[in-house]
Coordinates of C-alpha atoms and ligand atoms in Angstrom, one line a residue:
M1 CA 0.3 0.1 0.0
K2 CA 2.9 2.6 1.0
N3 CA 3.8 1.8 -2.3
L4 CA 0.8 2.5 -3.9
K5 CA 0.8 5.5 -2.6
L6 CA 4.3 6.5 -3.7
I7 CA 3.7 5.2 -6.9
V8 CA 0.4 7.8 -7.8
R9 CA 2.5 10.3 -5.6
K10 CA 5.0 10.1 -8.9
Y11 CA 2.6 10.8 -11.0
A12 CA 0.3 12.8 -10.0
L13 CA 3.4 15.1 -9.4
Q14 CA 4.7 14.5 -13.0
N15 CA 1.4 15.7 -14.3
A16 CA 1.1 18.3 -12.6
V17 CA 4.4 19.0 -13.4
Q18 CA 4.0 19.2 -17.1
F19 CA 0.7 20.7 -16.8
E20 CA 1.0 24.1 -15.5
G21 CA 0.7 23.0 -11.5
R22 CA -2.7 21.0 -11.7
A23 CA -2.4 17.0 -12.3
D24 CA -5.8 15.3 -13.5
K25 CA -7.1 12.4 -11.8
K26 CA -7.6 10.5 -15.5
A27 CA -4.5 10.9 -16.8
V28 CA -3.5 10.3 -13.6
M29 CA -4.4 6.4 -13.8
G30 CA -3.5 6.9 -17.5
K31 CA -0.3 6.7 -16.5
I32 CA -0.4 4.5 -13.8
V33 CA -2.6 1.4 -14.9
A34 CA 0.7 -0.6 -16.1
E35 CA 2.9 -0.4 -13.1
L36 CA -0.7 -1.1 -10.4
K37 CA -0.8 -5.1 -12.6
K38 CA 2.3 -5.7 -11.6
E39 CA 1.6 -4.8 -8.2
G40 CA -2.1 -7.1 -9.0
V41 CA -3.7 -3.8 -7.5
S42 CA -7.3 -3.0 -9.9
P43 CA -7.8 0.2 -10.6
R44 CA -11.0 0.6 -9.8
E45 CA -9.9 0.5 -6.1
I46 CA -7.5 3.2 -5.7
L47 CA -10.0 5.4 -7.2
S48 CA -10.3 7.9 -4.5
L49 CA -7.1 6.9 -3.2
V50 CA -5.6 8.9 -6.5
D51 CA -8.5 11.5 -5.9
D52 CA -7.0 12.6 -2.8
I53 CA -3.8 12.1 -3.7
V54 CA -4.4 15.0 -7.3
K55 CA -5.9 16.8 -4.5
E56 CA -3.4 17.2 -2.1
V57 CA -0.2 17.8 -5.1
N58 CA -2.8 20.7 -7.1
K59 CA -2.7 22.3 -3.1
L60 CA 0.5 22.8 -3.6
P61 CA 2.9 25.3 -5.3
Y62 CA 4.6 24.0 -8.3
E63 CA 7.5 25.7 -7.0
D64 CA 6.7 22.9 -4.5
Q65 CA 5.7 20.1 -6.9
L66 CA 8.4 20.1 -8.6
K67 CA 11.2 20.0 -5.7
E68 CA 8.6 16.5 -4.8
L69 CA 8.8 14.7 -8.1
E70 CA 12.8 16.3 -7.8
K71 CA 13.7 14.2 -4.6
L72 CA 11.2 11.1 -6.0
A73 CA 11.4 10.5 -9.5
P74 CA 13.6 12.8 -11.3
E75 CA 14.1 10.4 -14.4
L76 CA 9.8 11.8 -14.6
I77 CA 11.0 14.9 -14.8
K78 CA 11.1 16.2 -18.4
K79 CA 15.1 16.5 -19.8
E80 CA 14.5 19.9 -22.3
K81 CA 14.3 22.4 -20.3
K82 CA 10.0 23.4 -19.7
E83 CA 9.4 27.2 -19.4
K84 CA 9.0 27.7 -16.0
K85 CA 5.3 27.6 -15.8
V86 CA 3.4 29.0 -13.1
A87 CA -0.3 28.1 -11.3
L88 CA -2.5 29.9 -9.0
P89 CA -3.2 28.2 -6.0
E90 CA -6.7 26.7 -5.3
L91 CA -10.1 28.4 -4.6
P92 CA -10.8 28.1 -2.0
D93 CA -15.0 26.8 -1.8
A94 CA -14.0 26.1 -5.6
E95 CA -16.4 24.0 -7.9
R96 CA -16.1 24.1 -11.9
G97 CA -18.4 25.4 -13.8
K98 CA -19.3 27.9 -11.4
V99 CA -17.5 30.1 -10.0
V100 CA -17.5 33.3 -11.1
T101 CA -14.8 36.5 -11.0
R102 CA -14.6 39.9 -11.6
F103 CA -12.4 43.0 -12.6
P104 CA -13.6 46.3 -12.0
P105 CA -12.1 49.4 -12.6
E106 CA -12.7 52.7 -11.8
P107 CA -13.1 54.2 -15.9
N108 CA -11.1 57.7 -15.1
G109 CA -7.8 57.0 -15.3
Y110 CA -6.2 54.9 -18.6
L111 CA -4.8 51.0 -15.9
H112 CA -1.4 50.5 -15.0
I113 CA 0.8 47.0 -13.7
G114 CA -1.6 47.1 -10.4
H115 CA -4.5 46.6 -12.4
A116 CA -3.0 44.1 -14.9
K117 CA -2.6 42.4 -11.5
A118 CA -6.1 42.0 -10.3
A119 CA -7.1 41.6 -14.7
I120 CA -4.9 39.0 -14.7
I121 CA -5.8 37.0 -11.6
D122 CA -9.8 36.4 -11.8
H123 CA -9.6 35.7 -15.8
E124 CA -7.3 33.6 -14.7
Y125 CA -9.1 32.4 -11.6
A126 CA -12.5 32.1 -14.1
R127 CA -10.3 30.0 -16.8
M128 CA -9.1 27.4 -14.2
Y129 CA -12.4 26.6 -13.3
D130 CA -14.0 26.7 -16.7
G131 CA -15.6 30.0 -14.7
K132 CA -17.6 33.0 -16.0
F133 CA -15.8 36.5 -15.9
I134 CA -17.5 39.5 -16.0
L135 CA -16.0 43.2 -17.0
R136 CA -17.3 46.2 -14.5
F137 CA -16.8 48.7 -14.6
D138 CA -17.7 50.7 -11.4
D139 CA -18.9 54.1 -12.4
T140 CA -20.4 55.4 -9.6
N141 CA -17.3 58.9 -8.1
P142 CA -19.4 61.2 -11.4
E143 CA -16.7 63.4 -10.7
N144 CA -14.1 61.4 -11.4
E145 CA -15.5 59.1 -15.0
D146 CA -14.9 60.1 -18.5
I147 CA -15.9 58.4 -20.6
I148 CA -13.3 57.7 -22.1
F149 CA -12.1 55.6 -20.0
Y150 CA -14.1 53.0 -20.8
D151 CA -13.1 52.5 -24.4
A152 CA -10.0 52.3 -23.4
Q153 CA -9.6 50.6 -20.8
R154 CA -11.2 47.5 -22.9
E155 CA -8.1 47.9 -25.5
D156 CA -6.0 48.0 -22.8
L157 CA -7.7 44.2 -21.0
R158 CA -7.9 43.6 -24.4
W159 CA -3.7 44.2 -25.5
L160 CA -3.1 42.0 -22.0
G161 CA -4.9 39.2 -23.5
I162 CA -7.9 39.4 -21.3
E163 CA -11.3 38.5 -23.1
W164 CA -14.7 38.8 -21.1
D165 CA -17.6 36.6 -21.4
H166 CA -19.8 39.2 -19.8
E167 CA -19.7 43.1 -19.2
Y168 CA -22.1 45.7 -17.2
N169 CA -22.0 49.2 -15.5
T170 CA -22.0 49.5 -12.1
S171 CA -24.4 52.8 -12.6
D172 CA -26.4 50.7 -14.9
N173 CA -27.9 49.3 -11.9
L174 CA -28.6 52.5 -9.1
G175 CA -32.0 51.3 -9.9
R176 CA -31.4 49.1 -7.5
H177 CA -29.0 50.2 -5.2
Y178 CA -32.1 52.8 -4.2
Q179 CA -34.2 50.0 -3.6
F180 CA -31.9 48.6 -1.4
A181 CA -31.2 51.5 0.6
L182 CA -34.6 51.9 1.1
Q183 CA -35.3 47.9 1.6
L184 CA -32.7 49.8 4.7
I185 CA -34.2 52.9 6.1
N186 CA -37.3 50.9 6.8
Q187 CA -35.4 48.1 8.3
G188 CA -34.4 50.9 10.0
N189 CA -30.2 49.7 9.3
A190 CA -29.8 53.1 7.6
Y191 CA -30.3 56.8 8.6
V192 CA -30.2 59.9 7.1
C193 CA -27.2 62.3 9.0
T194 CA -27.2 66.3 8.4
C195 CA -24.1 67.0 10.4
H196 CA -21.2 68.8 8.5
P197 CA -18.4 66.3 7.0
E198 CA -16.0 67.8 10.3
E199 CA -17.7 67.3 12.7
I200 CA -19.0 62.9 11.1
R201 CA -15.3 62.7 11.3
K202 CA -14.6 63.6 14.3
N203 CA -18.0 61.4 15.6
R204 CA -16.1 58.3 14.0
F205 CA -12.8 59.3 15.9
R206 CA -14.4 59.6 19.8
G207 CA -17.0 56.7 18.5
I208 CA -19.5 59.1 18.9
E209 CA -23.2 58.8 18.1
C210 CA -25.0 61.3 17.0
K211 CA -27.8 62.7 17.0
C212 CA -29.3 61.4 13.4
R213 CA -29.1 58.3 14.3
K214 CA -32.4 58.9 16.3
R215 CA -34.8 59.4 13.4
D216 CA -36.9 57.5 12.6
V217 CA -38.2 55.8 10.0
D218 CA -40.5 58.2 8.1
E219 CA -38.3 61.3 8.2
N220 CA -35.3 59.1 7.5
K221 CA -37.8 58.5 4.1
E222 CA -38.6 61.7 3.7
L223 CA -34.5 62.7 3.7
W224 CA -33.5 60.1 1.2
E225 CA -36.1 62.0 -1.3
R226 CA -34.8 65.3 -0.8
M227 CA -31.4 64.3 -1.1
Q228 CA -32.1 63.2 -4.5
S229 CA -34.6 66.4 -5.0
D230 CA -33.4 69.7 -3.3
L231 CA -30.9 69.1 -0.4
P232 CA -27.4 70.1 -1.8
Q233 CA -24.0 67.9 -1.7
G234 CA -22.3 67.8 1.1
K235 CA -25.6 68.5 3.2
A236 CA -26.5 64.7 3.3
I237 CA -25.3 61.1 3.4
L238 CA -27.0 58.0 4.0
R239 CA -25.1 56.3 6.1
L240 CA -25.4 52.9 8.1
K241 CA -26.5 52.3 11.0
G242 CA -23.0 50.0 12.5
N243 CA -21.8 50.0 15.0
M244 CA -20.0 53.9 16.4
K245 CA -18.2 52.1 19.4
S246 CA -16.3 49.3 17.5
E247 CA -13.1 49.0 17.3
N248 CA -13.3 48.2 13.6
T249 CA -13.7 52.1 12.5
A250 CA -14.5 51.0 9.4
M251 CA -18.4 49.3 10.6
R252 CA -18.3 53.2 12.8
D253 CA -22.0 53.7 10.4
P254 CA -19.9 54.5 7.2
T255 CA -21.3 56.1 4.3
L256 CA -23.8 54.6 1.6
F257 CA -24.8 56.6 -0.5
R258 CA -23.6 60.7 -1.0
I259 CA -25.0 64.0 -2.7
V260 CA -23.5 63.6 -6.4
E261 CA -24.0 66.9 -8.5
A262 CA -21.7 66.1 -11.5
E263 CA -22.7 65.4 -15.0
H264 CA -22.4 61.6 -15.4
P265 CA -20.6 60.4 -18.6
I266 CA -24.0 58.6 -19.0
H267 CA -26.8 59.0 -17.2
G268 CA -26.1 62.8 -17.7
D269 CA -28.3 64.9 -14.8
N270 CA -30.6 61.4 -14.2
Y271 CA -29.1 60.9 -11.1
R272 CA -28.0 62.9 -8.6
V273 CA -27.4 60.9 -5.2
W274 CA -24.4 58.5 -5.9
P275 CA -23.5 55.2 -3.9
T276 CA -19.8 54.6 -2.1
Y277 CA -17.2 52.3 -2.4
D278 CA -18.7 50.3 0.2
F279 CA -21.8 50.4 -0.6
A280 CA -22.0 49.3 -4.1
G281 CA -19.2 47.0 -4.2
A282 CA -21.3 44.6 -1.9
V283 CA -24.3 44.5 -3.6
E284 CA -22.5 43.6 -7.3
D285 CA -20.5 41.6 -6.6
S286 CA -23.5 39.2 -4.6
I287 CA -26.4 40.5 -7.8
G288 CA -23.3 40.0 -10.2
G289 CA -23.2 36.8 -8.7
V290 CA -19.0 36.8 -8.4
T291 CA -18.8 33.8 -6.5
H292 CA -14.7 35.2 -5.6
P293 CA -13.9 38.8 -5.6
F294 CA -10.8 39.7 -5.0
R295 CA -9.8 43.0 -4.0
T296 CA -6.2 44.6 -2.6
K297 CA -5.5 44.4 1.2
E298 CA -5.7 47.7 2.0
Y299 CA -9.5 46.8 2.4
E300 CA -9.3 44.2 4.7
L301 CA -11.3 47.1 7.5
R302 CA -13.5 46.4 5.1
D303 CA -14.9 43.1 4.5
E304 CA -17.1 43.8 7.7
V305 CA -18.8 46.4 6.0
Y306 CA -19.5 44.7 2.7
F307 CA -20.2 41.7 4.8
Y308 CA -22.7 43.5 7.4
I309 CA -24.1 45.6 4.3
L310 CA -25.4 42.1 2.8
D311 CA -26.5 40.4 5.6
K312 CA -28.8 43.2 6.5
L313 CA -29.8 43.5 2.4
G314 CA -30.5 39.4 3.3
L315 CA -27.9 38.6 -0.2
R316 CA -25.7 35.9 -1.2
K317 CA -22.6 36.2 0.3
P318 CA -19.5 36.2 -2.5
Y319 CA -16.3 34.2 -0.7
L320 CA -14.0 37.5 -0.5
M321 CA -10.2 36.7 -1.0
E322 CA -7.4 39.6 -0.5
F323 CA -4.5 40.0 -2.2
S324 CA -1.3 42.3 -1.8
R325 CA -1.5 45.5 -4.0
L326 CA 1.3 45.9 -5.8
D327 CA 4.0 48.6 -5.2
I328 CA 7.2 48.8 -8.0
E329 CA 10.8 50.5 -6.5
G330 CA 11.1 54.3 -7.8
M331 CA 7.4 54.3 -9.9
P332 CA 3.7 55.3 -9.7
V333 CA 1.5 52.2 -9.1
S334 CA -1.9 54.2 -8.8
K335 CA -3.6 56.3 -10.6
R336 CA -3.9 58.7 -8.2
L337 CA 0.1 59.4 -8.1
I338 CA 0.1 59.0 -12.1
K339 CA -2.7 62.1 -12.8
P340 CA -0.9 65.1 -11.2
L341 CA 2.5 63.9 -11.8
I342 CA 1.5 64.4 -16.1
E343 CA -0.7 68.0 -15.4
E344 CA 3.0 69.2 -13.3
G345 CA 3.8 68.5 -16.6
K346 CA 7.0 65.9 -15.1
V347 CA 5.0 63.9 -17.6
E348 CA 4.6 63.9 -21.3
G349 CA 1.1 62.1 -20.6
Y350 CA 0.1 58.4 -19.4
D351 CA 2.2 56.6 -21.6
D352 CA 5.0 58.2 -20.7
I353 CA 7.8 55.3 -21.2
R354 CA 8.4 55.9 -17.3
L355 CA 4.6 55.4 -15.9
P356 CA 3.9 51.9 -15.1
T357 CA 0.3 52.5 -16.8
L358 CA -0.8 49.4 -20.0
R359 CA 0.1 52.0 -22.7
A360 CA 3.2 52.9 -21.4
L361 CA 4.3 49.3 -20.9
K362 CA 3.0 48.0 -24.7
R363 CA 4.8 51.7 -25.8
R364 CA 8.6 50.8 -24.1
G365 CA 8.1 46.9 -25.6
I366 CA 6.8 45.3 -22.4
Q367 CA 5.2 42.3 -23.7
P368 CA 2.1 41.7 -23.0
E369 CA 3.0 37.7 -22.1
A370 CA 5.9 38.9 -20.1
I371 CA 2.6 41.2 -17.8
K372 CA 1.6 37.9 -17.0
Q373 CA 4.0 35.5 -16.3
F374 CA 5.0 38.0 -13.2
V375 CA 1.3 38.2 -12.6
L376 CA 1.5 34.7 -12.0
S377 CA 4.4 34.7 -10.7
Q378 CA 3.8 37.0 -7.9
G379 CA 0.6 34.4 -7.1
I380 CA -1.5 36.1 -4.5
S381 CA 0.6 36.1 -1.7
K382 CA -1.3 38.9 1.0
V383 CA 2.8 40.4 2.1
E384 CA 3.3 43.3 1.8
S385 CA 6.7 44.4 -0.5
K386 CA 8.1 46.5 -3.7
I387 CA 9.0 44.9 -6.1
T388 CA 11.8 46.4 -9.0
F389 CA 11.2 46.7 -11.9
D390 CA 14.0 44.6 -13.3
Q391 CA 12.1 41.4 -12.3
I392 CA 9.9 42.7 -14.7
E393 CA 12.4 43.0 -16.7
A394 CA 14.2 39.4 -16.7
I395 CA 11.3 37.6 -18.5
N396 CA 10.3 40.1 -21.0
R397 CA 13.9 39.3 -21.9
K398 CA 13.6 35.7 -21.8
I399 CA 10.6 36.6 -24.6
I400 CA 12.3 38.8 -26.3
D401 CA 15.7 37.6 -26.4
P402 CA 15.9 34.9 -29.3
V403 CA 13.7 36.6 -32.0
A404 CA 15.5 39.7 -31.6
K405 CA 17.6 41.1 -33.9
R406 CA 21.8 42.1 -34.0
Y407 CA 22.7 44.7 -34.8
F408 CA 25.7 47.5 -33.8
F409 CA 24.9 50.6 -32.2
V410 CA 28.0 53.9 -31.1
S411 CA 26.5 55.8 -28.2
N412 CA 27.7 59.2 -28.5
P413 CA 30.4 58.0 -31.9
V414 CA 34.2 59.2 -32.0
K415 CA 35.7 58.3 -35.3
V416 CA 38.8 56.1 -36.0
I417 CA 40.4 55.9 -38.9
V418 CA 42.5 52.4 -39.2
E419 CA 45.4 52.8 -41.6
N420 CA 45.9 50.1 -44.4
A421 CA 42.3 49.0 -44.4
P422 CA 41.1 45.8 -45.6
E423 CA 37.2 46.4 -47.8
I424 CA 35.7 44.3 -46.6
E425 CA 32.4 43.5 -47.8
K426 CA 30.5 40.4 -45.7
D427 CA 26.9 39.5 -44.4
L428 CA 27.1 39.1 -40.8
K429 CA 24.8 37.3 -38.7
L430 CA 21.1 38.7 -37.6
H431 CA 21.5 36.7 -34.2
P432 CA 24.0 34.7 -32.8
T433 CA 22.1 31.1 -32.0
E434 CA 18.8 31.8 -33.9
D435 CA 18.5 31.1 -37.7
I436 CA 17.5 34.2 -38.6
G437 CA 19.5 35.7 -41.7
Y438 CA 22.3 38.2 -41.8
R439 CA 22.1 41.4 -43.1
R440 CA 25.5 42.6 -45.4
I441 CA 27.9 45.0 -44.2
K442 CA 30.2 47.2 -46.4
T443 CA 33.9 47.9 -44.4
K444 CA 36.0 50.8 -46.2
N445 CA 38.6 52.8 -43.7
I446 CA 36.7 54.6 -41.0
F447 CA 34.7 53.4 -38.5
Y448 CA 32.8 55.6 -35.4
I449 CA 33.2 53.3 -32.3
S450 CA 30.9 54.7 -28.7
K451 CA 33.2 56.8 -26.7
D452 CA 32.9 54.8 -23.5
D453 CA 34.6 51.9 -25.6
A454 CA 37.1 55.2 -27.1
N455 CA 37.1 55.9 -23.5
K456 CA 38.5 52.8 -22.5
Y457 CA 42.0 52.9 -24.8
K458 CA 45.7 55.1 -25.3
V459 CA 48.7 54.5 -28.4
K460 CA 49.5 51.1 -28.8
D461 CA 46.5 49.5 -27.7
K462 CA 44.9 46.5 -29.9
V463 CA 41.1 46.0 -30.1
R464 CA 38.8 44.2 -32.7
L465 CA 36.8 45.7 -34.0
K466 CA 33.6 43.4 -33.6
D467 CA 33.3 40.4 -36.4
L468 CA 36.1 42.1 -38.9
Y469 CA 39.5 42.4 -37.7
N470 CA 41.9 44.5 -34.9
I471 CA 43.6 47.3 -35.1
E472 CA 45.5 48.9 -32.7
I473 CA 46.0 52.8 -32.1
T474 CA 48.8 54.7 -32.9
R475 CA 48.0 58.8 -32.0
V476 CA 45.1 60.1 -30.6
N477 CA 43.2 63.6 -31.1
N478 CA 39.9 64.4 -32.2
V479 CA 39.6 61.7 -34.0
I480 CA 41.7 57.8 -33.2
H481 CA 44.7 57.3 -35.5
S482 CA 45.0 53.6 -36.1
K483 CA 46.5 50.8 -38.0
F484 CA 45.2 46.7 -39.7
I485 CA 47.4 43.8 -37.4
G486 CA 45.2 41.3 -39.1
K487 CA 42.1 39.4 -39.4
E488 CA 43.3 36.2 -36.1
L489 CA 41.2 36.5 -32.8
I490 CA 43.5 37.7 -30.4
P491 CA 43.3 36.1 -26.6
G492 CA 42.0 38.4 -24.2
V493 CA 41.7 41.6 -26.7
D494 CA 38.3 42.9 -26.1
K495 CA 35.7 43.4 -29.5
I496 CA 34.0 46.5 -29.9
Q497 CA 31.6 47.4 -32.2
W498 CA 31.8 49.8 -34.7
V499 CA 30.3 52.0 -38.1
T500 CA 30.6 53.1 -41.0
D501 CA 30.4 56.0 -42.4
E502 CA 26.8 54.8 -43.3
H503 CA 25.1 55.0 -40.7
V504 CA 21.6 56.2 -39.3
E505 CA 21.4 58.8 -36.8
T506 CA 19.9 57.3 -33.5
L507 CA 18.5 58.9 -30.8
I508 CA 17.3 56.0 -27.8
L509 CA 14.9 57.7 -25.2
K510 CA 15.7 56.1 -22.1
P511 CA 14.2 55.5 -19.3
N512 CA 14.9 55.4 -15.7
P513 CA 13.1 55.4 -12.1
L514 CA 11.0 58.6 -11.7
F515 CA 11.4 58.3 -8.9
K516 CA 14.6 57.8 -6.3
N517 CA 14.6 58.2 -2.8
G518 CA 10.6 59.5 -2.8
K519 CA 11.7 62.5 -4.7
Y520 CA 11.4 63.2 -8.9
N521 CA 14.0 62.2 -10.0
E522 CA 15.0 64.2 -13.0
K523 CA 17.0 62.8 -14.7
S524 CA 14.4 59.7 -14.9
L525 CA 14.6 60.2 -18.6
E526 CA 17.6 59.9 -20.9
R527 CA 17.7 60.4 -23.8
I528 CA 21.4 58.8 -25.4
R529 CA 22.2 59.7 -29.5
G530 CA 24.1 57.4 -32.1
Y531 CA 24.9 56.1 -34.8
A532 CA 23.6 53.0 -35.9
E533 CA 24.6 50.8 -39.0
T534 CA 22.5 51.2 -41.9
A535 CA 20.7 48.0 -42.6
V536 CA 18.4 49.0 -38.8
K537 CA 17.1 51.2 -41.5
S538 CA 15.2 48.0 -42.3
V539 CA 13.3 47.4 -39.1
N540 CA 9.9 48.6 -39.6
I541 CA 8.6 50.4 -36.4
G542 CA 6.9 48.9 -33.9
G543 CA 9.7 46.1 -34.1
I544 CA 12.4 44.7 -31.1
L545 CA 16.2 44.6 -31.8
Q546 CA 19.0 44.1 -29.7
F547 CA 21.6 46.4 -29.7
E548 CA 24.9 44.4 -28.2
R549 CA 26.5 45.1 -25.7
F550 CA 23.7 48.7 -25.8
G551 CA 20.3 46.7 -24.9
F552 CA 16.7 45.7 -26.3
V553 CA 15.2 48.4 -28.1
K554 CA 12.3 49.3 -29.5
I555 CA 11.8 51.3 -32.5
E556 CA 9.0 54.2 -32.2
K557 CA 9.7 56.5 -35.6
K558 CA 11.5 56.8 -38.5
E559 CA 12.3 60.5 -39.8
K560 CA 14.0 61.0 -43.1
E561 CA 17.6 60.7 -41.8
K562 CA 17.2 59.3 -37.7
I563 CA 16.0 56.8 -36.2
I564 CA 13.8 57.2 -32.8
G565 CA 13.9 54.0 -30.9
V566 CA 13.2 53.4 -26.5
F567 CA 15.7 51.6 -25.0
I568 CA 13.4 48.6 -23.2
H569 CA 16.4 46.6 -20.8
K570 CA 20.2 45.6 -20.9
Ligands
LIG601 P1 -6.4 53.5 -8.3 O1 -5.1 53.7 -6.6 O2 -5.1 52.9 -9.7 O3 -6.1 54.3 -8.7 P2 -8.0 52.7 -7.1 O4 -7.6 50.4 -6.6 O5 -8.5 52.9 -7.1 O6 -6.6 51.9 -8.4 P3 -9.9 50.5 -9.6 O7 -9.4 50.6 -10.8 O8 -10.6 51.1 -9.1 O9 -8.5 51.4 -9.0 O10 -9.7 49.1 -9.8 C1 -10.1 48.3 -9.8 C2 -9.2 46.7 -9.7 O11 -7.9 47.6 -9.8 C3 -9.6 47.2 -8.2 O12 -9.9 45.4 -7.9 C4 -7.9 47.4 -7.0 O13 -8.1 46.6 -6.5 C5 -7.1 46.2 -8.3 N1 -5.8 47.8 -9.0 C6 -6.3 49.0 -8.7 N2 -4.4 48.9 -8.5 C7 -3.8 48.0 -8.0 C8 -2.4 47.5 -7.9 N3 -1.1 49.0 -7.6 N4 -2.3 46.3 -7.4 C9 -3.8 45.4 -7.5 N5 -4.0 45.7 -7.5 C10 -4.5 47.2 -7.9
LIG602 MG1 -11.0 52.9 -7.5

């Protein structure tokens, strides 16, 4: 029996490691029938054992599955090193075909990589369980929403490779929200508060009930009506009757509805009373049929409010889950932080390559697949930690490295004249290991190398012009004079990139961290000028290439005599 368990476990682990961390019971059965015969066991006898073990294995993170398999049966690990696929852990209380998740952006800005984290996790779980994924625009702050962002956010999600099964706007359900509000008022669970906002704040802080709390139902109903007709903004709110003495300050009679007189991009001035996030979020998750809503951890204290509201309304309670907010060193991963940067002109717009918006990342050559892999590798941990952007770059590099064509580029060019230079015409490979073709180069006696390289050498030094030949430096003034000293590789001699007299002027925009030690980094956008070999002219706009020893670059613009590119990463 012990032996049997081990066999099942081995194959369950193998199957899990092969399929993104999730073993399939049938597949595992299929693998072990042969071994079972040897043991004299019929498959029927072990169905439930396999079931149990598969479940156990599926609960483990991919990392642990792989580790255990390495220990237990290294021979079952596929030799060709598979790209490590990461999978999310199982959802609690989840049934195949019945899981419903949602991504609820507010259409008040362009999506950033933090939103991508939420959207990818929500979407991935729906797919993992053959469930349903809803895109819900949480558009209940008419002052902030803008019609352009509904489309912009849809576009950003599609770029990430996310499709949704259903879409709707929270604002379209306002009629129902009003009915629920009335229900709470009638039940004595909500009251209209007409105190001054400052007083409300103070009372909340001190845990003191105000006189409004004692209003009777009829009075509350009348004021609720008046909130919708003539009470001015800021003069009345609808509050939940929670517990003003609660340890959890979120429960101290939170606001459910407030008056907002701004025009809504879809509903115009049809409504002047709008639900808060506490109310709309809970109600929509419930009536929208969401089974597993995710929020960022900062809302944890508000969970009690969420369930309290649903409880009083007699509505179904979803399985609310939390993960940490994504935060990146030196980057503003929040609409609230991005907006002022744009308004103050510190960045050029929503797609400024220093920003973590999806538009900026796209412009910068970060692949949607890299974002997905990164998000899944981070998982749904609640531990708050700042990541560094180079973690995303490392994943992106693996994706673009095999397909990016290699060219020479020299920044801040310095002229090199070579005495006795042979004239050479030859083809150089576009990639050191992949078979993606050649570019033809022709050389005479004039070259340019980058200033950084030029500064390293002095008279009598030998260097190799990469893929060409060796030179020895003879004299240095504003140009470097040198002589040809042979084609054979000389061990220990530096190989440097070069371009010839025929080159194309190139400007590269390089993003650096926007913030350093919490302060705006004045040098966050570098402009690097240089020459690239002429073959680069044939790369399309949007094309990704690698300038050897410089970094990966995305071609952004091609002017008559100049190419403009964006630095992706080293
Ligand atoms: P912001 O600070 O950017 O304004 P937000 O939470 O107000 O963020 P929403 O449009 O309301 O923006 O967010 C939609 C969803 O995306 C929410 O479920 C939210 O929790 C999630 N989300 C937003 N920012 C992040 C982040 N940095 N990390 C993880 N999830 C995030
Ligand atoms: Mg929000």
